[in-house]
Amino acid sequence: MKELDELNEVVDSLDGELNQINDLNELQQKRANYLGKKGPLAQIMAGMKNLTNDARRELGMATNNVKNKLEAMFEAKRKALEEAIVNQKLEKETIDVTLPGVSFSTGGIHPLYQTVMELEDLYIGMGYSVAEGPEIETDEFCFEKLNLPKGHPARDMQDTFYINPELLLRSQTSPVQVRTMLEKKGEPIKIICPGKVYRRDSDDATHSHQFMQCEGLVLGTDITMADLKGALLEMAKKMFDKDRQIRLRPSFFPFTEPSVEVDVSCGMCNGKGCPTCKGTGWIEILGAGMVNDNVLRMSGYDPEKIQGYAFGIGVERIAMLKNRIDDIRNFYTNDIRFLNQFKEVK
Ligand code: PHE
């Protein structure tokens, strides 16, 4: 029966055509072509009325088989196409966990503030508290009450930015000590005062018109130079390393008597002498002394009963030595390449 041959040809031709299809719409179209009313199977069925009963039954069964077969072929192809689509999508969405991550740009703590925070931690650990005061100060608190009356030649040590004859940008953090003394009215004091100060200096590698100090003031009974030396040695060992030594040299400050300048042994050469310490083995880091009786009296303290020491640390000095920075301007020019070196998370 030629119809049976035709049926087999339909299967063969579909087999070939399905291979070419790679899209679900196309497949749908093809399905309609093959299994629809105008398709080859429908045509074969239409010709059946001229056949004998037996032949019709035989062809009917064969056509049905082929129809099932075609359905199965279309179904298999549909599944294969759908699977391919899903796979393609998954492939696109695949995350390569070995790729380097994209990190967010974050800020960091400025190296000067890191140094201030270290100083604060250290002194808080020794029982000090932190006091702050305004950057715009009165002449009275910045100078007069620190034993620097108007016209005193030592005022030249600190060339100051005046706003008017009474107001200035503080040239030292010592006025915070005056403020604290006036507030505590004769009571013992143990404070540090970190903060910004201003001087009419020309900026160069070691000078800046604005820099930071961290001053300390300890007032109480029976406080001596030995206590001052102990507190400063402790600071040097904690801020630098445990092998550091300090050296006190006589000096002059109007608000302390006696006054000293304090050197720390050079960490580059361990005191042997090198270019950093200019061959001396020592590097100056701060000024200090026993608070001058006049200063105590002017702020309501009786020097017969209470006395103590004060010190003034240059924060940049410490930060430069700790981090081997040779130009103070680096702290203030905000070059991100410089600042990035001090970020904990880079
Ligand atoms: N205030 C002084 C300065 O700026 C430093 C200092 C503080 C010295 C306390 C002695 C005692 O030069």
Short mmCIF file of C-alpha atoms and ligand atoms in Angstrom, two decimals:
data_model
loop_
_atom_site.label_atom_id
_atom_site.label_comp_id
_atom_site.label_asym_id
_atom_site.label_seq_id
_atom_site.Cartn_x
_atom_site.Cartn_y
_atom_site.Cartn_z
CA MET A 1 0.00 0.00 0.00
CA LYS A 2 1.58 3.23 -1.09
CA GLU A 3 -0.03 5.12 1.80
CA LEU A 4 2.05 3.10 4.27
CA ASP A 5 5.20 4.13 2.46
CA GLU A 6 4.00 7.72 2.53
CA LEU A 7 3.53 7.47 6.31
CA ASN A 8 7.10 6.30 6.77
CA GLU A 9 8.29 9.14 4.58
CA VAL A 10 6.44 11.61 6.81
CA VAL A 11 8.34 10.30 9.84
CA ASP A 12 11.66 10.47 8.02
CA SER A 13 11.10 13.96 6.72
CA LEU A 14 10.02 15.23 10.14
CA ASP A 15 13.09 13.65 11.67
CA GLY A 16 15.27 15.65 9.29
CA GLU A 17 13.36 18.88 9.75
CA LEU A 18 13.28 18.75 13.53
CA ASN A 19 17.06 18.81 13.57
CA GLN A 20 16.98 22.24 11.91
CA ILE A 21 14.62 23.78 14.46
CA ASN A 22 15.96 25.69 17.41
CA ASP A 23 13.09 27.88 18.44
CA LEU A 24 9.80 27.03 20.16
CA ASN A 25 7.63 29.11 17.80
CA GLU A 26 9.07 27.42 14.80
CA LEU A 27 8.40 24.07 16.42
CA GLN A 28 4.78 25.06 17.07
CA GLN A 29 4.39 26.01 13.43
CA LYS A 30 5.93 22.74 12.28
CA ARG A 31 3.58 20.82 14.54
CA ALA A 32 0.59 22.54 13.00
CA ASN A 33 1.92 21.72 9.53
CA TYR A 34 2.32 18.04 10.26
CA LEU A 35 -0.59 17.30 12.56
CA GLY A 36 -3.10 19.95 11.48
CA LYS A 37 -6.10 19.57 9.18
CA LYS A 38 -4.04 20.22 6.07
CA GLY A 39 -1.14 18.07 7.14
CA PRO A 40 0.07 14.86 5.47
CA LEU A 41 -1.68 12.59 7.95
CA ALA A 42 -5.01 14.32 7.43
CA GLN A 43 -4.59 13.92 3.68
CA ILE A 44 -3.82 10.22 3.95
CA MET A 45 -6.88 9.78 6.15
CA ALA A 46 -9.00 11.66 3.65
CA GLY A 47 -8.05 9.19 0.91
CA MET A 48 -9.09 6.21 3.05
CA LYS A 49 -12.76 6.16 2.01
CA ASN A 50 -11.82 4.50 -1.31
CA LEU A 51 -10.06 1.58 0.39
CA THR A 52 -11.38 -1.84 1.40
CA ASN A 53 -12.43 -2.30 5.02
CA ASP A 54 -9.31 -4.31 5.88
CA ALA A 55 -7.00 -1.93 4.14
CA ARG A 56 -8.74 0.98 5.84
CA ARG A 57 -8.33 -0.62 9.28
CA GLU A 58 -4.70 -1.37 8.62
CA LEU A 59 -4.01 2.13 7.34
CA GLY A 60 -6.04 3.64 10.20
CA MET A 61 -3.94 1.85 12.80
CA ALA A 62 -0.72 2.70 11.00
CA THR A 63 -1.73 6.36 10.74
CA ASN A 64 -2.56 6.44 14.43
CA ASN A 65 0.80 4.92 15.30
CA VAL A 66 2.57 7.45 13.15
CA LYS A 67 0.52 10.24 14.69
CA ASN A 68 1.57 9.08 18.18
CA LYS A 69 5.10 8.83 17.02
CA LEU A 70 5.05 12.35 15.60
CA GLU A 71 3.49 13.65 18.82
CA ALA A 72 6.27 11.97 20.78
CA MET A 73 8.90 13.45 18.45
CA PHE A 74 7.46 16.95 18.83
CA GLU A 75 7.25 16.52 22.59
CA ALA A 76 10.84 15.33 22.83
CA LYS A 77 12.02 18.24 20.70
CA ARG A 78 10.00 20.70 22.79
CA LYS A 79 11.58 19.40 25.97
CA ALA A 80 15.05 19.54 24.46
CA LEU A 81 14.50 23.15 23.33
CA GLU A 82 13.17 24.22 26.71
CA GLU A 83 16.04 22.60 28.48
CA ALA A 84 18.51 24.35 26.18
CA ILE A 85 16.85 27.71 26.93
CA VAL A 86 17.11 27.12 30.68
CA ASN A 87 20.73 26.05 30.34
CA GLN A 88 21.58 29.13 28.32
CA LYS A 89 19.97 31.33 30.96
CA LEU A 90 21.82 29.59 33.77
CA GLU A 91 25.07 29.90 31.91
CA LYS A 92 24.54 33.64 31.59
CA GLU A 93 23.74 33.96 35.27
CA THR A 94 26.66 31.90 36.46
CA ILE A 95 28.79 33.71 39.00
CA ASP A 96 32.50 33.15 38.79
CA VAL A 97 33.43 33.11 42.45
CA THR A 98 37.11 33.23 41.58
CA LEU A 99 36.82 36.74 40.08
CA PRO A 100 38.36 39.49 42.21
CA GLY A 101 35.78 41.37 44.31
CA VAL A 102 34.87 45.01 43.81
CA SER A 103 35.57 46.84 47.05
CA PHE A 104 33.81 49.99 48.13
CA SER A 105 35.82 53.10 48.56
CA THR A 106 35.79 53.92 52.27
CA GLY A 107 37.31 56.62 54.39
CA GLY A 108 39.95 56.16 57.04
CA ILE A 109 41.03 57.91 60.20
CA HIS A 110 43.54 60.67 59.51
CA PRO A 111 47.05 59.73 60.70
CA LEU A 112 47.13 62.72 63.06
CA TYR A 113 43.87 61.67 64.67
CA GLN A 114 45.17 58.11 64.92
CA THR A 115 48.08 59.52 66.90
CA VAL A 116 45.75 61.63 69.07
CA MET A 117 43.59 58.56 69.71
CA GLU A 118 46.64 56.57 70.73
CA LEU A 119 47.73 59.34 73.08
CA GLU A 120 44.23 59.51 74.54
CA ASP A 121 44.12 55.75 75.12
CA LEU A 122 47.49 55.82 76.74
CA TYR A 123 46.77 58.70 79.11
CA ILE A 124 43.24 57.56 79.92
CA GLY A 125 44.92 54.28 80.93
CA MET A 126 47.03 56.31 83.38
CA GLY A 127 43.97 57.97 84.92
CA TYR A 128 43.83 61.20 82.91
CA SER A 129 40.65 62.58 81.40
CA VAL A 130 40.36 64.44 78.10
CA ALA A 131 39.47 68.15 78.12
CA GLU A 132 38.65 70.34 75.14
CA GLY A 133 38.34 74.04 74.55
CA PRO A 134 37.63 76.56 71.78
CA GLU A 135 40.07 77.27 68.95
CA ILE A 136 39.14 80.96 69.06
CA GLU A 137 40.46 82.05 72.45
CA THR A 138 40.83 85.18 74.47
CA ASP A 139 44.21 86.80 74.90
CA GLU A 140 43.58 86.46 78.63
CA PHE A 141 43.36 82.63 78.60
CA CYS A 142 45.95 82.04 75.93
CA PHE A 143 48.57 84.40 77.37
CA GLU A 144 47.77 86.58 80.41
CA LYS A 145 46.73 83.80 82.75
CA LEU A 146 49.70 81.73 81.60
CA ASN A 147 52.11 84.33 82.94
CA LEU A 148 52.56 86.13 79.62
CA PRO A 149 51.35 89.69 80.28
CA LYS A 150 51.01 92.07 77.33
CA GLY A 151 54.41 93.19 76.12
CA HIS A 152 56.17 90.14 77.59
CA PRO A 153 59.04 89.27 75.24
CA ALA A 154 58.18 85.55 75.38
CA ARG A 155 54.99 86.32 73.45
CA ASP A 156 57.25 86.44 70.42
CA MET A 157 57.87 82.71 70.85
CA GLN A 158 54.40 82.23 69.47
CA ASP A 159 53.60 84.56 66.61
CA THR A 160 49.84 84.67 66.83
CA PHE A 161 46.86 85.27 64.51
CA TYR A 162 44.81 87.98 66.23
CA ILE A 163 41.16 88.52 65.33
CA ASN A 164 41.07 91.71 67.43
CA PRO A 165 43.23 92.81 70.40
CA GLU A 166 41.29 90.48 72.73
CA LEU A 167 40.50 87.49 70.49
CA LEU A 168 42.93 85.19 68.70
CA LEU A 169 43.30 81.75 67.14
CA ARG A 170 44.87 79.83 70.01
CA SER A 171 48.61 79.35 69.54
CA GLN A 172 48.78 76.54 72.11
CA THR A 173 46.34 74.26 73.92
CA SER A 174 47.46 75.59 77.32
CA PRO A 175 44.32 77.84 77.65
CA VAL A 176 42.31 74.63 78.07
CA GLN A 177 44.35 74.07 81.21
CA VAL A 178 43.48 77.57 82.43
CA ARG A 179 39.81 76.93 81.75
CA THR A 180 39.94 73.63 83.63
CA MET A 181 41.72 75.22 86.61
CA LEU A 182 39.11 77.98 86.84
CA GLU A 183 36.38 75.36 86.66
CA LYS A 184 37.89 73.00 89.28
CA LYS A 185 38.42 75.84 91.81
CA GLY A 186 41.49 74.54 93.61
CA GLU A 187 40.70 70.81 93.24
CA PRO A 188 43.26 68.28 91.91
CA ILE A 189 43.41 67.92 88.11
CA LYS A 190 44.67 65.23 85.75
CA ILE A 191 43.89 66.06 82.14
CA ILE A 192 45.20 66.02 78.62
CA CYS A 193 43.98 68.56 76.06
CA PRO A 194 44.50 67.51 72.45
CA GLY A 195 43.58 69.98 69.74
CA LYS A 196 44.45 72.26 66.85
CA VAL A 197 46.59 75.35 67.30
CA TYR A 198 47.57 78.18 64.95
CA ARG A 199 50.74 80.25 64.52
CA ARG A 200 51.91 82.81 61.98
CA ASP A 201 54.59 80.50 60.60
CA SER A 202 55.51 80.06 56.96
CA ASP A 203 54.80 76.49 55.94
CA ASP A 204 57.81 74.30 55.22
CA ALA A 205 58.85 70.71 55.88
CA THR A 206 58.83 71.19 59.66
CA HIS A 207 56.48 74.17 60.18
CA SER A 208 52.79 74.57 59.59
CA HIS A 209 50.55 77.57 60.35
CA GLN A 210 48.12 75.11 61.87
CA PHE A 211 49.18 72.00 63.76
CA MET A 212 48.14 69.88 66.72
CA GLN A 213 49.21 69.75 70.32
CA CYS A 214 48.34 67.44 73.14
CA GLU A 215 48.99 69.14 76.42
CA GLY A 216 48.79 67.59 79.84
CA LEU A 217 48.21 69.08 83.28
CA VAL A 218 48.45 67.26 86.60
CA LEU A 219 47.83 69.16 89.82
CA GLY A 220 47.69 67.65 93.29
CA THR A 221 49.63 67.31 96.50
CA ASP A 222 53.24 66.08 96.52
CA ILE A 223 53.69 66.07 92.76
CA THR A 224 57.31 66.41 91.66
CA MET A 225 59.50 66.43 88.55
CA ALA A 226 59.98 62.69 89.12
CA ASP A 227 56.27 62.12 88.45
CA LEU A 228 56.54 64.20 85.28
CA LYS A 229 59.53 62.22 84.11
CA GLY A 230 57.76 58.93 84.83
CA ALA A 231 54.65 59.96 82.90
CA LEU A 232 56.72 61.06 79.90
CA LEU A 233 58.89 57.95 79.88
CA GLU A 234 55.75 55.80 79.93
CA MET A 235 54.39 57.78 76.99
CA ALA A 236 57.63 57.39 74.99
CA LYS A 237 57.73 53.63 75.59
CA LYS A 238 54.07 53.13 74.65
CA MET A 239 54.04 55.49 71.64
CA PHE A 240 57.34 54.24 70.21
CA ASP A 241 58.82 51.10 71.75
CA LYS A 242 59.79 49.76 75.14
CA ASP A 243 63.50 50.43 74.67
CA ARG A 244 63.07 54.20 74.33
CA GLN A 245 64.74 56.49 76.82
CA ILE A 246 64.00 60.15 77.46
CA ARG A 247 66.26 63.01 78.38
CA LEU A 248 65.30 66.27 80.08
CA ARG A 249 67.14 69.47 79.15
CA PRO A 250 66.70 72.77 81.02
CA SER A 251 64.62 75.25 79.05
CA PHE A 252 62.29 78.21 79.51
CA PHE A 253 58.53 78.56 79.33
CA PRO A 254 56.76 81.43 81.09
CA PHE A 255 54.10 79.08 82.51
CA THR A 256 56.44 76.48 84.03
CA GLU A 257 59.33 76.72 86.47
CA PRO A 258 61.58 74.83 86.19
CA SER A 259 61.01 74.12 82.50
CA VAL A 260 62.48 71.35 80.40
CA GLU A 261 62.65 70.28 76.84
CA VAL A 262 62.25 66.55 76.45
CA ASP A 263 64.09 64.39 73.95
CA VAL A 264 63.43 60.77 73.11
CA SER A 265 66.25 58.45 72.08
CA CYS A 266 66.39 58.09 68.30
CA GLY A 267 64.61 54.98 67.08
CA MET A 268 66.49 54.90 63.77
CA CYS A 269 69.94 54.44 65.32
CA ASN A 270 68.99 53.50 68.91
CA GLY A 271 70.81 56.53 70.23
CA LYS A 272 74.05 55.98 68.33
CA GLY A 273 73.66 59.01 66.09
CA CYS A 274 72.30 59.17 62.54
CA PRO A 275 70.99 61.78 60.04
CA THR A 276 67.46 61.67 61.56
CA CYS A 277 68.75 62.76 64.98
CA LYS A 278 71.46 64.90 63.38
CA GLY A 279 74.11 62.70 64.94
CA THR A 280 73.01 63.40 68.52
CA GLY A 281 71.10 60.17 69.23
CA TRP A 282 68.18 62.24 70.59
CA ILE A 283 65.07 63.85 69.09
CA GLU A 284 63.11 66.65 70.76
CA ILE A 285 59.43 65.78 71.18
CA LEU A 286 57.95 68.12 73.77
CA GLY A 287 58.19 70.93 76.30
CA ALA A 288 57.24 70.51 79.94
CA GLY A 289 57.81 71.71 83.48
CA MET A 290 56.39 72.30 86.95
CA VAL A 291 53.48 74.73 86.73
CA ASN A 292 54.64 78.25 87.60
CA ASP A 293 53.31 79.53 90.95
CA ASN A 294 51.96 82.66 89.24
CA VAL A 295 49.89 80.53 86.88
CA LEU A 296 48.46 78.56 89.79
CA ARG A 297 47.61 81.71 91.74
CA MET A 298 45.98 83.44 88.75
CA SER A 299 43.56 80.55 88.35
CA GLY A 300 42.66 80.16 92.01
CA TYR A 301 45.18 77.58 93.23
CA ASP A 302 47.37 77.95 96.33
CA PRO A 303 50.90 76.86 95.34
CA GLU A 304 51.65 76.07 98.99
CA LYS A 305 49.02 73.34 98.92
CA ILE A 306 48.75 72.14 95.37
CA GLN A 307 51.28 72.00 92.64
CA GLY A 308 52.01 69.88 89.60
CA TYR A 309 53.36 69.57 86.12
CA ALA A 310 52.35 70.40 82.58
CA PHE A 311 53.63 69.14 79.26
CA GLY A 312 52.92 69.98 75.65
CA ILE A 313 53.38 67.26 73.04
CA GLY A 314 53.63 68.15 69.35
CA VAL A 315 51.27 65.61 67.76
CA GLU A 316 52.80 65.96 64.26
CA ARG A 317 56.26 65.36 65.71
CA ILE A 318 55.15 62.06 67.23
CA ALA A 319 53.21 61.02 64.10
CA MET A 320 56.17 61.90 61.85
CA LEU A 321 58.63 59.94 63.97
CA LYS A 322 56.34 56.94 64.36
CA ASN A 323 55.57 56.74 60.66
CA ARG A 324 58.86 58.06 59.29
CA ILE A 325 57.29 61.03 57.55
CA ASP A 326 59.75 63.76 56.65
CA ASP A 327 57.44 66.62 55.66
CA ILE A 328 54.70 67.99 57.94
CA ARG A 329 52.79 69.33 54.91
CA ASN A 330 51.83 65.76 54.01
CA PHE A 331 49.30 65.85 56.83
CA TYR A 332 47.52 68.87 55.40
CA THR A 333 47.63 68.53 51.62
CA ASN A 334 45.17 65.61 51.60
CA ASP A 335 46.93 63.60 48.92
CA ILE A 336 44.87 60.42 48.87
CA ARG A 337 47.98 58.32 48.10
CA PHE A 338 49.52 59.52 51.34
CA LEU A 339 46.35 59.09 53.41
CA ASN A 340 45.60 55.62 52.01
CA GLN A 341 48.74 54.29 53.64
CA PHE A 342 47.14 54.83 57.04
CA LYS A 343 43.85 53.08 56.34
CA GLU A 344 43.29 49.90 58.28
CA VAL A 345 41.33 48.39 55.39
CA LYS A 346 42.99 49.38 52.14
N1 PHE B 1 52.49 75.30 75.28
C1 PHE B 1 53.89 75.14 75.05
C2 PHE B 1 54.18 75.45 73.58
O1 PHE B 1 53.28 75.45 72.79
C3 PHE B 1 54.37 73.76 75.37
C4 PHE B 1 54.35 73.49 76.83
C5 PHE B 1 53.20 73.06 77.44
C6 PHE B 1 55.45 73.68 77.58
C7 PHE B 1 53.18 72.82 78.80
C8 PHE B 1 55.46 73.44 78.92
C9 PHE B 1 54.30 73.01 79.51
O2 PHE B 1 55.29 75.74 73.24
#
